Coordinates of C-alpha atoms and ligand atoms in Angstrom, one line a residue:
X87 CA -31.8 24.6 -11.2
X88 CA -32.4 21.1 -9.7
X89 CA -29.8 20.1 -6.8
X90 CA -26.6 18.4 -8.3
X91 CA -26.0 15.2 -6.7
X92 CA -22.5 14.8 -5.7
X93 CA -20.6 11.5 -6.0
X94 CA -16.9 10.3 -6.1
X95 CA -16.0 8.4 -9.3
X96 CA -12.9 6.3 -8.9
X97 CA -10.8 5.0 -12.3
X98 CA -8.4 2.3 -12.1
X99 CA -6.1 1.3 -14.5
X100 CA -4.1 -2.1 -14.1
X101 CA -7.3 -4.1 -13.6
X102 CA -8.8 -2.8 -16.8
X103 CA -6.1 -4.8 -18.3
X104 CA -6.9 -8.3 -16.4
X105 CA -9.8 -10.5 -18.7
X106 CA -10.8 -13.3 -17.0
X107 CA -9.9 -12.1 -13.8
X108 CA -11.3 -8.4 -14.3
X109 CA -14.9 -9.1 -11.8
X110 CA -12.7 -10.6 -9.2
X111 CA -10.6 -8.0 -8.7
X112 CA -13.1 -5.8 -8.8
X113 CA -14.8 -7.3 -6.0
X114 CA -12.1 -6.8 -4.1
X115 CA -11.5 -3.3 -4.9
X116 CA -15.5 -2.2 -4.0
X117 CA -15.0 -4.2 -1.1
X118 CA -11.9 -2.1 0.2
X119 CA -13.2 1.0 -0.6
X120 CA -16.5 0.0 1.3
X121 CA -14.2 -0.9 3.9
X122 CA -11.7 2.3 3.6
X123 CA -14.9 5.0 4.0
X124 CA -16.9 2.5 6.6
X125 CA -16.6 5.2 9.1
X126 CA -17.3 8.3 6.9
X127 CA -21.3 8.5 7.1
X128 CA -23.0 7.2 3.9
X129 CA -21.1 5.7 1.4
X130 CA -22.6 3.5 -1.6
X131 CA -20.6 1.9 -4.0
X132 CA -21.2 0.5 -7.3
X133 CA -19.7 -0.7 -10.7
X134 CA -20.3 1.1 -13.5
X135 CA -18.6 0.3 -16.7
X136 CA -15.2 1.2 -16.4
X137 CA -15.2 2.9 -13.5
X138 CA -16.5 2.9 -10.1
X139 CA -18.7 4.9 -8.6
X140 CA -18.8 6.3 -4.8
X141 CA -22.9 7.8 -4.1
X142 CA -22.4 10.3 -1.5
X143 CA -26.1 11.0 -0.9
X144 CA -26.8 12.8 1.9
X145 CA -22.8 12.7 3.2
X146 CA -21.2 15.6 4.1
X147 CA -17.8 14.7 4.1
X148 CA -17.3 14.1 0.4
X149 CA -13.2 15.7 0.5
X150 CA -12.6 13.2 3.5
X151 CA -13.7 10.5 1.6
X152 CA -11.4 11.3 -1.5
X153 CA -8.6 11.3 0.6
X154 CA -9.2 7.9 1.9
X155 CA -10.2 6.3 -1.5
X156 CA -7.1 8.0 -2.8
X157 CA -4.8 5.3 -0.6
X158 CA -7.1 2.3 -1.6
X159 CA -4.4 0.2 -3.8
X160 CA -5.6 -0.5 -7.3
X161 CA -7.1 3.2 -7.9
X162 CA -5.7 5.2 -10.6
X163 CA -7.6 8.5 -9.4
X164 CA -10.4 9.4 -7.7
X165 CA -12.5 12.7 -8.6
X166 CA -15.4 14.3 -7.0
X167 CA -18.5 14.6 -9.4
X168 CA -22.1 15.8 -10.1
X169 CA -24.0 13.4 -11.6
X170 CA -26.4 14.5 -13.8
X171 CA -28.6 12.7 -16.9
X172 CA -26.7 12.6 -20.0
X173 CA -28.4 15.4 -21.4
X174 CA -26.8 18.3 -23.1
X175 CA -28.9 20.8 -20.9
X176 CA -28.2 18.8 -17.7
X177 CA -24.4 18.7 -18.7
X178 CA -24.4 22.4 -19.2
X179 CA -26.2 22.8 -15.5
X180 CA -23.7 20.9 -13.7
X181 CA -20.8 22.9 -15.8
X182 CA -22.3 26.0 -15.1
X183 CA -22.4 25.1 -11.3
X184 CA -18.6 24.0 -11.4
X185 CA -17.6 27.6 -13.1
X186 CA -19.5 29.3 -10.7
X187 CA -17.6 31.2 -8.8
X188 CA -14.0 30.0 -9.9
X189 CA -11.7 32.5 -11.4
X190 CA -9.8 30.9 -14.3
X191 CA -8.6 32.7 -17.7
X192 CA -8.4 29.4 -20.1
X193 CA -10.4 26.5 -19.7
X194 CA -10.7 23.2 -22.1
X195 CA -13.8 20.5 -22.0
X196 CA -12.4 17.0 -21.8
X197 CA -15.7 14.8 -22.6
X198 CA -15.3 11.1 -23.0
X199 CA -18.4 8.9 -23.7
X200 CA -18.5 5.2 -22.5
X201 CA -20.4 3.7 -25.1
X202 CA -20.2 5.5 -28.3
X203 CA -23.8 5.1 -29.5
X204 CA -24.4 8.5 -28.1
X205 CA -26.1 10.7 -30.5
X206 CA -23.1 12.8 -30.0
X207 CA -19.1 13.0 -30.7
X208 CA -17.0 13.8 -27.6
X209 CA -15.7 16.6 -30.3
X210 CA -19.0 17.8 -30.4
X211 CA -19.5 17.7 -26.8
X212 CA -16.2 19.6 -26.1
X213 CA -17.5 22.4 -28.9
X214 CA -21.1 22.4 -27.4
X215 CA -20.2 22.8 -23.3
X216 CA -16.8 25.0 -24.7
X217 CA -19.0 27.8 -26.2
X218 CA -21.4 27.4 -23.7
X219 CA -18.6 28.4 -20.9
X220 CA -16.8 31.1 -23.0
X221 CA -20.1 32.5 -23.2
X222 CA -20.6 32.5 -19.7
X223 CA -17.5 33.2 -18.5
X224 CA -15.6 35.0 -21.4
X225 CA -12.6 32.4 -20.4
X226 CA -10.6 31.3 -23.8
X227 CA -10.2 27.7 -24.4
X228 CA -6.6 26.0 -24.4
X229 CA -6.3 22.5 -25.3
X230 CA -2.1 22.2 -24.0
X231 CA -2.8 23.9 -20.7
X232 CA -5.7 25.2 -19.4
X233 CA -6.3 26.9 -15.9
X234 CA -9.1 24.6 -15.5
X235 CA -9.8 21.3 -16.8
X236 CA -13.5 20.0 -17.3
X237 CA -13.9 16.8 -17.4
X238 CA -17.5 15.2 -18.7
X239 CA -17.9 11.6 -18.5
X240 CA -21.1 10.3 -20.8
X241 CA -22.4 7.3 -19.3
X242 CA -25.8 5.5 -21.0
X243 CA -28.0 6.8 -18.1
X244 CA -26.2 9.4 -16.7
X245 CA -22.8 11.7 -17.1
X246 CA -20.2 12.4 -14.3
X247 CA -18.9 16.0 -14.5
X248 CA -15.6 17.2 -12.7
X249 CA -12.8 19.6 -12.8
X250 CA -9.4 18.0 -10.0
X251 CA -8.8 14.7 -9.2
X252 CA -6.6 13.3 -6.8
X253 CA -4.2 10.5 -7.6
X254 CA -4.3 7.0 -5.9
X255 CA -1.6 4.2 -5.2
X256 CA -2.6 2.6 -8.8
X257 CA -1.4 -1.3 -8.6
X258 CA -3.9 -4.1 -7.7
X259 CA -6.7 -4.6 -4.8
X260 CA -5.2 -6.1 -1.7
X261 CA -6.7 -9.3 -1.1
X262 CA -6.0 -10.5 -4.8
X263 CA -2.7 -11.7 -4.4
X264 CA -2.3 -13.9 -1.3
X265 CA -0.8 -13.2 1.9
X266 CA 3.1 -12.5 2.3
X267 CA 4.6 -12.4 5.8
X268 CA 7.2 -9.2 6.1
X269 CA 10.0 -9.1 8.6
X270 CA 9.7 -5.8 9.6
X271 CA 12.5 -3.8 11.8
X272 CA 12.0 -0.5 12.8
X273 CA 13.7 1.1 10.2
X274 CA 13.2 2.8 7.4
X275 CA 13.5 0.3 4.2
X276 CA 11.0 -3.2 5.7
X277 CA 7.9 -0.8 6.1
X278 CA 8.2 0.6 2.6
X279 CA 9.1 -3.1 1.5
X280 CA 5.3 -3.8 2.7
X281 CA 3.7 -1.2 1.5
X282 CA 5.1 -2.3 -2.4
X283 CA 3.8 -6.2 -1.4
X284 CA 0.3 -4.4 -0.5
X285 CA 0.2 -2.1 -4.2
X286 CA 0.9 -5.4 -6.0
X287 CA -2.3 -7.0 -4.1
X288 CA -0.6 -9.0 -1.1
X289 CA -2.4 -9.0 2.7
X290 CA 0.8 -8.6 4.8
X291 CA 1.3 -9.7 8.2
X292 CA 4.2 -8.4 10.2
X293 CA 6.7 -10.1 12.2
X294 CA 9.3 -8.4 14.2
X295 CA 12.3 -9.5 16.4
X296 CA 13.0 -8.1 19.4
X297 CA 15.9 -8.8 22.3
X298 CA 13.8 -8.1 25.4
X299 CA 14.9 -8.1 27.9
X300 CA 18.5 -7.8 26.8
X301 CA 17.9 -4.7 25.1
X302 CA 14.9 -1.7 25.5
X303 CA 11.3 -2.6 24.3
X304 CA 11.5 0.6 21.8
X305 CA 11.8 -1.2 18.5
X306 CA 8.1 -2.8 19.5
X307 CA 6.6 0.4 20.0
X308 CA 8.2 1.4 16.6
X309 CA 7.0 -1.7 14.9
X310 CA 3.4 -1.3 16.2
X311 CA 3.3 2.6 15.3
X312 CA 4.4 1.4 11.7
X313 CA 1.9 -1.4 11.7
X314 CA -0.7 1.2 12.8
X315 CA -0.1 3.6 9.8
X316 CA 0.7 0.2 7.3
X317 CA -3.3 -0.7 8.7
X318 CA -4.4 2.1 6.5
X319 CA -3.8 0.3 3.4
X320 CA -5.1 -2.6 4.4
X321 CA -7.3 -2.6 6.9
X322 CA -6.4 -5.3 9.1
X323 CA -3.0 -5.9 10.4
X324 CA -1.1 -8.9 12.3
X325 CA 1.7 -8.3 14.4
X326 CA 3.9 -10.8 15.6
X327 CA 6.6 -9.9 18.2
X328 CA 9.2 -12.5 18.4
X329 CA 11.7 -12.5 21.0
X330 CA 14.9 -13.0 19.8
X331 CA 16.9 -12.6 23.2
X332 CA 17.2 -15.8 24.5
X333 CA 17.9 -17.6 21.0
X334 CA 20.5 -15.0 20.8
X335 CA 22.3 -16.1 24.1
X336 CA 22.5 -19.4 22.8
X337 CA 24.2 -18.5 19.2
X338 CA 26.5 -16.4 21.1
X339 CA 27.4 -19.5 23.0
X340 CA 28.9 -21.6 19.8
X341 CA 28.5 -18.9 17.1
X342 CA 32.1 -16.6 16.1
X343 CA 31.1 -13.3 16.1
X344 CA 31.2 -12.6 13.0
X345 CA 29.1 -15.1 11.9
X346 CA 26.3 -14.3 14.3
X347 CA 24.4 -11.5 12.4
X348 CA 24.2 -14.2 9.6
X349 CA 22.5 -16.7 11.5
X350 CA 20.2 -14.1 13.5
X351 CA 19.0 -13.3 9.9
X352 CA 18.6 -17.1 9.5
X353 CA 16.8 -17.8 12.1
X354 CA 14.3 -14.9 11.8
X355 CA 13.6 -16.3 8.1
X356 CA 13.4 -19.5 9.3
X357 CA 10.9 -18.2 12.2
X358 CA 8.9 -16.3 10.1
X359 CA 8.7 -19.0 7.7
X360 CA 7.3 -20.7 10.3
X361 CA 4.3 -18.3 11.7
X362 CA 3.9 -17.7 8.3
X363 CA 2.6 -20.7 7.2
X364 CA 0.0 -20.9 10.0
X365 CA -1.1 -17.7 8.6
X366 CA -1.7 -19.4 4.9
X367 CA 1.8 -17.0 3.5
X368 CA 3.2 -18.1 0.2
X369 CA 6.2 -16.1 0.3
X370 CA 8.3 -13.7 2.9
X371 CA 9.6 -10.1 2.3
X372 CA 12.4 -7.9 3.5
X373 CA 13.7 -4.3 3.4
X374 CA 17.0 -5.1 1.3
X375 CA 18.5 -3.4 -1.2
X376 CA 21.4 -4.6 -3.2
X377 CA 24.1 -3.5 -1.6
X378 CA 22.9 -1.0 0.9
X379 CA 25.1 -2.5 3.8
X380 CA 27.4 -5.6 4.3
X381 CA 24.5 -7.6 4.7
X382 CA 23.2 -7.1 1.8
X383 CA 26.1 -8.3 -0.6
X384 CA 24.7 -10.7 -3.2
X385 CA 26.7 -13.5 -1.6
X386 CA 24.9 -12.4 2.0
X387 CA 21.7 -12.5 0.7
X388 CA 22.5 -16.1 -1.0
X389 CA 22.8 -17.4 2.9
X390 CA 19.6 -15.8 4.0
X391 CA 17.5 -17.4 1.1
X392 CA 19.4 -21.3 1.9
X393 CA 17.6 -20.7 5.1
X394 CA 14.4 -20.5 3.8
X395 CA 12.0 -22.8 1.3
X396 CA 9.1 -20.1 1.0
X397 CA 10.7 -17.3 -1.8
X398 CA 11.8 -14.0 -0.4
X399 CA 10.5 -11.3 -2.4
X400 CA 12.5 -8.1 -1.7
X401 CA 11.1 -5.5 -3.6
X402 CA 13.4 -2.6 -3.0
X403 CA 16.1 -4.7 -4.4
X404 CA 16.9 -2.2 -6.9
X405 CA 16.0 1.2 -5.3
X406 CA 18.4 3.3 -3.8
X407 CA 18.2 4.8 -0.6
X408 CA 16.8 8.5 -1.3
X409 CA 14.1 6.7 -3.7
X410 CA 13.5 4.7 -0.6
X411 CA 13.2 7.1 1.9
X412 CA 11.0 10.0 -0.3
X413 CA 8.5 7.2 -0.8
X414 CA 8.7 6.6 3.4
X415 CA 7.9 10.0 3.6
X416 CA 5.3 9.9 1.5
X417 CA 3.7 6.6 3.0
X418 CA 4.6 8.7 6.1
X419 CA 6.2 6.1 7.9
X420 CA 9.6 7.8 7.6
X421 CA 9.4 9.8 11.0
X422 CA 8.3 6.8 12.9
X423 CA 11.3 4.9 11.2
X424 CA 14.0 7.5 12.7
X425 CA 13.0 7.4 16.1
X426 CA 16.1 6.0 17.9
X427 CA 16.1 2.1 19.0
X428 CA 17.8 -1.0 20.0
X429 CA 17.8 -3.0 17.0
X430 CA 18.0 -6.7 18.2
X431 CA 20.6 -7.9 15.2
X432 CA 23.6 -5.6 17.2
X433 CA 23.0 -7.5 20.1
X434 CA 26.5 -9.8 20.8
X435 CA 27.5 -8.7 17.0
X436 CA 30.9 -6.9 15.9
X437 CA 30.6 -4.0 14.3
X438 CA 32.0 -5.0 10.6
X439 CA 30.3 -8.4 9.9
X440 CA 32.3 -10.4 6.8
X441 CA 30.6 -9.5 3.3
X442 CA 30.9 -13.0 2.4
X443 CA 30.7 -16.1 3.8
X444 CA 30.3 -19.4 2.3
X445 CA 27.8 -21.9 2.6
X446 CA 29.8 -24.3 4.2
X447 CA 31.1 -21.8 7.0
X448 CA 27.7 -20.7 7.6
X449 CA 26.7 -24.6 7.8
X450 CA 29.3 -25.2 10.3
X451 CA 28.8 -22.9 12.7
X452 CA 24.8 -23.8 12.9
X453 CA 25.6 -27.4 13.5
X454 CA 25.7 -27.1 17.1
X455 CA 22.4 -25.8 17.8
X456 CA 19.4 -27.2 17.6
X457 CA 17.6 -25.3 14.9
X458 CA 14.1 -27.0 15.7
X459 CA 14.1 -26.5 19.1
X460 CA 14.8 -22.8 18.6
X461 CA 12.5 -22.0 16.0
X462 CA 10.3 -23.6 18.8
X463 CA 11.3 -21.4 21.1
X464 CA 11.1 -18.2 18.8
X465 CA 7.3 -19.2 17.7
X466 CA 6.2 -20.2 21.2
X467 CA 7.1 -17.0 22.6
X468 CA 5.5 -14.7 20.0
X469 CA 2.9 -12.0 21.2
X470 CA -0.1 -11.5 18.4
X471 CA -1.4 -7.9 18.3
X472 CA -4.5 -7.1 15.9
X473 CA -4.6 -3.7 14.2
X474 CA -7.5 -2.4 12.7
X475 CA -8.3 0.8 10.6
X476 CA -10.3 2.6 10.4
X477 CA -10.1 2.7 13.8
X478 CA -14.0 3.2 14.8
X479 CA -14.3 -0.6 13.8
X480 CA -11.8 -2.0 16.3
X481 CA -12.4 -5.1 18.0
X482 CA -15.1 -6.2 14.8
X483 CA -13.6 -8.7 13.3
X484 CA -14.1 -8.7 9.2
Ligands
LIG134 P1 15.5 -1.7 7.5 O1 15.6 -0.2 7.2 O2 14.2 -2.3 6.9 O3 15.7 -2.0 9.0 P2 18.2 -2.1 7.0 O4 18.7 -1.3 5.9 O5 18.4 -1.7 8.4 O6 16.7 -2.4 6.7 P3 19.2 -4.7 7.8 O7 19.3 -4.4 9.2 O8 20.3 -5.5 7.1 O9 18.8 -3.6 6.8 O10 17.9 -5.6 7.6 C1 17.5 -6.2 6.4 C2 16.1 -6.7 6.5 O11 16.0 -7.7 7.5 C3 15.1 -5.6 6.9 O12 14.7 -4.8 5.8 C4 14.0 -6.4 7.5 O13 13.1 -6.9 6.5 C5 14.7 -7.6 8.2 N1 15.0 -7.3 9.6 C6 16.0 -6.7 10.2 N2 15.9 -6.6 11.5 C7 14.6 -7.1 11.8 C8 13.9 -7.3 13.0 N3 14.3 -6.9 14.2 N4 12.6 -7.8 12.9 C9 12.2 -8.2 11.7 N5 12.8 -8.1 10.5 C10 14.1 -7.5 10.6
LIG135 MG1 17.4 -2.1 10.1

């Protein structure tokens, strides 16, 4: 029997249903998972109708590579396949080689052709390789829930035969929907915030506040860890460390206390607004959640938005906080995110901030400072880190 050539065939669902736009976000999708398995030996990609397919000629790390394509945002599922002509005999070669070996009791045949002007029906495909594999195997067929699943893709030229698959992130390539700048704390709701931006197609770039040298550096080694993991979505990652500390001492100076919090958050939208924009983002994102803390009243987040003119999209809005934290444990940011830290927003701050406060009072108690001049201050004295993954390629800029 002639070798079986393995290959990785990647489905996507969301940007089946884009028309117009379908070959640009396509390009981006081959171009991320070019990117995602750059360090993982040979690696071809190419559109098929459909689908796309991975050629892993003469690699040997063919699982490794499913794993990675299986966190490239916009894939559905990814399977690994021999690819053989679509020929009934070379179908039932590369079946026979996927029984081999396997113990299963009930099996079904799950063929699906791509253009339908092959000679035959995908019934008469699953009848044809069924019989040929309960001969062989003596294994019963069982359409509702088989031990084993075959799946037999027909393409004109050639067929794509495969039993698991793994599941991807699904959503849309990143790259496709502009760039969004997230504040990002170091704890557990921002990161997950980011990860939803990059699943609906944004490049994110981070920006976190810090109060050194008032309080500990930890939260920046908690943002950059984060970053570093978030980096394997996307690829390449900006960090922007603000410090906070000294804009801090002068709220403090004409602020109430309870007020402060308020314009801390003000001033880090305002801030990120404005390294944002140098970085071409149309739009900021946070970690709240309605009503998670006092902060994040309705009226609350009504004051942090009259700070800003670029929207705030805060896509955890309606997520609670165990839907929040499963999905940081399965982005695996979760046990960076509970590492202790100094979180700049307690610096000079009560413990019970007001759940609502009105435009006006939050108006007054900013007209004293010199907004400009601080935002100044806050931009001026930001530290840009560069993250890259996979890592091999660090320092090459893309
Ligand atoms: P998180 O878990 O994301 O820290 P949280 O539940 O602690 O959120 P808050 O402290 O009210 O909520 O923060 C709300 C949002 O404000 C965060 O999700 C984040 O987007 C932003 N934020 C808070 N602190 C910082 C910071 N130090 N740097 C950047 N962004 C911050
Ligand atoms: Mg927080």
């Amino acid at each position: 029997m002639a070798r079986l050539r393995q290959s990785l065939i990647v489905h996507y669902h969301e940007i089946s249903l884009k028309r117009g736009n379908r070959p640009l976000f396509l390009r981006h999708l081959l171009r991320n998972l070019e990117r995602a398995t750059s360090d993982l030996g040979p690696v071809s990609v190419h559109q098929l109708p459909g689908r796309i397919l991975l050629d892993l000629e003469g690699n040997e790390q063919g699982d490794a590579v499913a794993v990675r394509v299986s966190r490239v945002c916009g894939v559905a599922s990814a399977a690994l396949a021999s690819r053989v002509p679509s020929s009934v005999d070379a179908m039932k070669g590369a079946v026979a080689a996927l029984v081999e070996g396997r113990r299963f009791a009930s099996f079904r045949i799950s063929a699906r052709r791509a253009f339908k002007t092959y000679p035959m029906t995908s019934v008469e495909l699953n009848r044809e390789l069924g019989a040929f594999v309960v001969a062989r195997t003596g294994a019963r067929v069982d359409l509702t829930n088989p031990e084993l699943e075959i799946h037999v893709e027909v393409l004109p030229a050639e067929t794509f035969v495969y039993a698991g698959r793994v599941s991807g992130p699904g959503g849309l390539p990143v790259g496709t929907a502009g760039t969004v700048a997230a504040l990002l704390s170091g704890g557990i709701d921002s990161p997950v915030a980011a990860w939803r931006m990059m699943k609906r197609g944004c490049r994110v770039i981070f920006v976190h506040f810090h109060s050194v040298p008032y309080l500990p550096a930890t939260s920046q080694a908690k943002a950059r860890a984060l970053v570093e993991r978030l980096t394997e979505w996307q690829y390449r990652s900006q960090l922007f460390l603000v410090p906070l500390g000294e804009i801090q001492r002068e709220v403090v100076l004409s602020v109430p206390p309870p007020l402060r919090g308020f314009v801390y958050r003000r001033m880090m939208v305002r801030i990120t607004e404005a390294i944002g924009r140098q970085s071409g983002a149309l739009a900021l994102t946070t970690g709240e959640s309605l009503g998670q803390v006092a902060s994040q009243t309705l009226t609350n987040i009504a004051r942090v938005n009259e700070a800003a003119t670029l929207p705030i999209l805060r896509p955890l809005i309606g997520m609670d906080k165990l839907e929040i934290t499963a999905e940081a444990q399965r982005l695996g940011t979760f046990e960076i995110s509970i590492e202790p830290d100094a979180d700049c927003c307690t610096l000079f701050v009560p413990k019970h901030p007001s759940t609502r406060v009105s435009e006006d009072e939050i108006r007054a108690a900013e007209s004293p400072l010199d907004l400009p001049r601080l935002i100044a201050m806050g931009v001026d004295g930001t530290r840009l880190e560069v993250f890259e993954f996979p890592p091999a390629l660090a320092g090459r800029h893309m």
